[in-house]
Structures are given as C-alpha cells and as structure tokens.
C-alpha positions as semicolon CSV with decimal commas, in nm:
position;residue;x (nm);y (nm);z (nm)
1;X;2,546;7,362;1,755
2;X;2,819;7,384;1,929
3;X;2,870;7,219;2,326
4;X;3,052;7,467;2,531
5;X;3,146;7,383;2,902
6;X;3,167;7,552;3,186
7;X;3,425;7,626;3,442
8;X;3,427;7,476;3,787
9;X;3,241;7,724;3,911
10;X;2,908;7,566;3,980
11;X;2,615;7,694;3,781
12;X;2,307;7,548;3,897
13;X;2,231;7,812;4,152
14;X;2,266;8,080;3,875
15;X;1,992;7,875;3,665
16;X;2,252;7,747;3,374
17;X;2,289;7,443;3,276
18;X;2,661;7,300;3,361
19;X;2,730;7,269;2,943
20;X;2,524;7,477;2,696
21;X;2,457;7,402;2,347
22;X;2,535;7,725;2,188
23;X;2,336;7,730;1,820
24;X;2,486;8,096;1,792
25;X;2,824;8,279;1,945
26;X;2,840;8,624;2,029
27;X;3,110;8,901;2,065
28;X;3,037;9,230;2,181
29;X;3,315;9,479;2,241
30;X;3,317;9,836;2,359
31;X;3,591;10,079;2,408
32;X;3,581;10,391;2,586
33;X;3,760;10,657;2,699
34;X;3,984;10,591;3,047
35;X;4,024;10,274;3,250
36;X;3,770;10,013;3,314
37;X;3,579;10,129;2,978
38;X;3,695;9,884;2,775
39;X;3,454;9,555;2,837
40;X;3,408;9,286;2,568
41;X;3,145;9,021;2,636
42;X;3,091;8,673;2,531
43;X;2,734;8,531;2,405
44;X;2,598;8,233;2,410
45;X;2,267;8,174;2,247
46;X;2,042;7,811;2,299
47;X;1,761;7,888;2,045
48;X;1,574;7,550;2,138
49;X;1,525;7,704;2,468
50;X;1,547;8,077;2,387
51;X;1,757;8,190;2,625
52;X;2,096;8,373;2,577
53;X;2,347;8,348;2,855
54;X;2,619;8,600;2,957
55;X;2,910;8,398;2,957
56;X;3,229;8,586;3,079
57;X;3,360;8,897;3,012
58;X;3,687;9,126;3,031
59;X;3,706;9,443;3,168
60;X;4,026;9,643;3,145
61;X;4,218;9,770;3,440
62;X;4,437;10,028;3,370
63;X;4,574;10,202;3,021
64;X;4,523;9,928;2,713
65;X;4,496;9,985;2,357
66;X;4,388;9,786;2,047
67;X;4,641;9,536;2,026
68;X;4,634;9,461;2,401
69;X;4,246;9,439;2,362
70;X;4,307;9,169;2,099
71;X;4,482;8,979;2,345
72;X;4,240;8,977;2,605
73;X;3,974;8,873;2,378
74;X;4,104;8,582;2,216
75;X;4,257;8,489;2,586
76;X;3,832;8,517;2,708
77;X;3,790;8,309;2,387
78;X;4,032;8,013;2,482
79;X;3,951;7,992;2,834
80;X;3,611;7,820;2,669
81;X;3,789;7,604;2,411
82;X;3,628;7,846;2,129
83;X;3,843;8,102;1,893
84;X;3,790;8,374;1,685
85;X;3,662;8,167;1,396
86;X;3,353;8,007;1,582
87;X;3,216;8,331;1,681
88;X;2,911;8,346;1,495
89;X;2,835;8,751;1,586
90;X;3,076;9,022;1,682
91;X;2,973;9,364;1,741
92;X;3,155;9,661;1,827
93;X;3,084;10,039;1,875
94;X;3,138;10,293;1,559
95;X;3,439;10,542;1,727
96;X;3,671;10,632;1,518
97;X;4,062;10,525;1,640
98;X;4,206;10,888;1,592
99;X;4,432;11,040;1,344
100;X;4,723;10,837;1,402
101;X;4,567;10,530;1,322
102;X;4,422;10,698;0,958
103;X;4,122;10,738;1,030
104;X;3,992;10,391;1,070
105;X;3,750;10,282;1,248
106;X;3,819;10,077;1,622
107;X;3,648;9,725;1,495
108;X;3,888;9,739;1,223
109;X;4,171;9,810;1,411
110;X;4,102;9,527;1,660
111;X;4,008;9,284;1,324
112;X;4,365;9,373;1,254
113;X;4,529;9,312;1,582
114;X;4,364;9,021;1,620
115;X;4,502;8,883;1,344
116;X;4,834;8,987;1,395
117;X;4,828;8,846;1,762
118;X;4,680;8,502;1,569
119;X;5,004;8,502;1,324
120;X;4,704;8,560;1,031
121;X;4,743;8,916;0,858
122;X;4,624;8,966;0,585
123;X;4,364;8,771;0,670
124;X;4,132;8,852;0,918
125;X;3,934;8,566;1,170
126;X;3,729;8,751;1,301
127;X;3,465;9,000;1,129
128;X;3,284;9,265;1,390
129;X;3,002;9,468;1,287
130;X;2,948;9,782;1,371
131;X;2,669;9,866;1,660
132;X;2,347;9,957;1,576
133;X;2,260;10,299;1,747
134;X;2,010;10,635;1,756
135;X;1,821;10,811;1,891
136;X;1,621;10,514;2,121
137;X;1,871;10,306;2,078
138;X;1,954;10,282;2,445
139;X;1,602;10,267;2,596
140;X;1,485;10,027;2,327
141;X;1,825;9,766;2,422
142;X;1,696;9,848;2,800
143;X;1,290;9,756;2,742
144;X;1,436;9,450;2,530
145;X;1,697;9,319;2,817
146;X;1,390;9,367;3,080
147;X;1,128;9,169;2,916
148;X;1,421;8,907;2,820
149;X;1,510;8,900;3,221
150;X;1,126;8,909;3,318
151;X;1,094;8,568;3,104
152;X;1,407;8,408;3,196
153;X;1,553;8,416;2,851
154;X;1,859;8,597;2,991
155;X;2,116;8,478;3,186
156;X;2,395;8,611;3,329
157;X;2,717;8,405;3,439
158;X;2,808;8,549;3,847
159;X;3,192;8,585;3,675
160;X;3,035;8,892;3,451
161;X;3,027;9,084;3,780
162;X;3,098;9,435;3,579
163;X;2,728;9,341;3,402
164;X;2,575;9,236;3,745
165;X;2,688;9,529;3,876
166;X;2,547;9,764;3,589
167;X;2,237;9,556;3,615
168;X;2,257;9,550;3,969
169;X;2,326;9,954;4,032
170;X;2,262;10,134;3,668
171;X;1,999;10,409;3,715
172;X;1,946;10,445;3,326
173;X;2,126;10,701;3,073
174;X;2,000;11,056;3,258
175;X;2,162;11,000;3,536
176;X;2,502;11,217;3,456
177;X;2,631;11,118;3,777
178;X;3,014;11,014;3,806
179;X;2,896;10,656;4,004
180;X;2,664;10,583;3,744
181;X;2,879;10,653;3,414
182;X;3,114;10,392;3,573
183;X;2,820;10,161;3,603
184;X;2,722;10,190;3,199
185;X;3,040;10,115;3,058
186;X;2,933;9,731;3,071
187;X;2,591;9,793;2,960
188;X;2,636;10,014;2,666
189;X;2,819;9,731;2,514
190;X;2,640;9,429;2,636
191;X;2,343;9,614;2,435
192;X;2,541;9,597;2,123
193;X;2,507;9,201;2,061
194;X;2,208;9,109;2,247
195;X;1,971;9,402;2,078
196;X;1,997;9,150;1,737
197;X;1,958;8,895;1,900
198;X;1,643;8,987;2,149
199;X;1,492;9,175;1,916
200;X;1,264;8,961;1,648
201;X;1,205;9,274;1,465
202;X;1,568;9,279;1,351
203;X;1,558;8,886;1,349
204;X;1,287;8,898;1,098
205;X;1,424;9,192;0,902
206;X;1,788;8,965;0,875
207;X;1,629;8,669;0,762
208;X;1,389;8,856;0,501
209;X;1,795;8,947;0,388
210;X;1,952;8,633;0,385
211;X;1,646;8,423;0,219
C-alpha cells in the first residue's frame, strides 16, 4: 500500500483525508485535436474503503505533442513523489499517432517519449493499455461514475478543475454543441481509467484471467 500526502490545499472540507493510503495508482491520458483537449488524470484507489480519488490533472493550454505530454505527465506524478513505475494501471486513447510516426498508436508514442525524457529508452517505465471502447461505452461509464458518486465511492480533489466543470455542466453525449463538446474531454479520458476500477464485472473477469 502506498501513502500519498496531499499538498497544502485542505481536503477535509471536500470529504478526503490529508493522506491517502492507495492500493492502486491509476493514470489516464486522452489526446484530442486542438488546445485544451489533451488530458491526463492521476487516480488513487483505497480498496479498504472502496473509494476512488481523482487526485490531480494535467490539461494542455496550447499546442502540444507527445514529447510535451510526456513531460507534463512525469511532472504531475512527481508533484506527489511518484514515478512512472509506481503506476499500476494506465489507460489511453486508441488513436493513431499518424503517418509521420510510422503508424504508431498515441499510447506507444507516449510510452516512448516518457522513457526518452527520463533517459531510460529503450526500457519503458510505463505501459499504457488501450481504453475499452465500443457501443454504449460512454453511457456505461457515466452510469458507473454516477453510482459511485451516489455511494460516496468517488471523490474529486478541487485542483481537478476541468473534471469538476465536466461533472457540473456536461449535458451528455447527445448534445453536439461546441460548449458541451469542450466540456467532454476531461470526462472522456477519466472514464477510461475508472471504468475498469468501478465496474465489478470487469474486475472479476480480470481476477479470473490472472488466476
């Protein structure tokens, strides 16, 4: 179990303890097109309390690429005295990085850039699995998050401002307005990592596979 200490922002008013005993460290990365559409979230899970914490986030503020995303992710982990090797479960989008990258997936390219930034290439300190997508996956993820919130099993640190705005104002996937789409990116990526942790069916399947 890993102890992660909160920064000076007081957490008591938000229902979280100053020190989280994390059984699992999760990382999500989603790469969209355009500024403020590249998102990464750090997730901590306390199995003893069945609580998942959205602990920190990185949102691009301008033009970015996989090398810059790698630096942002490593820096976010470092803010909490974590290294990429401490991440138990990392999930990312399934998009291709484009022809210029010889058909590599975004996840593969980000793994490579993190390793290069840390001077560890060709060793890869962080493996990023593809997010599980498919028909109904968005609504399934939304339902799992809503249930976890209702049971106080999901807590969001106030520094995760983009995620907070998503939860407060996003109108769902059927609203195609520009403002709603802009709000969707933080939530899209967050669902990648939390679905596998909140969906007890998927956790049972994973345990069976490992046994």
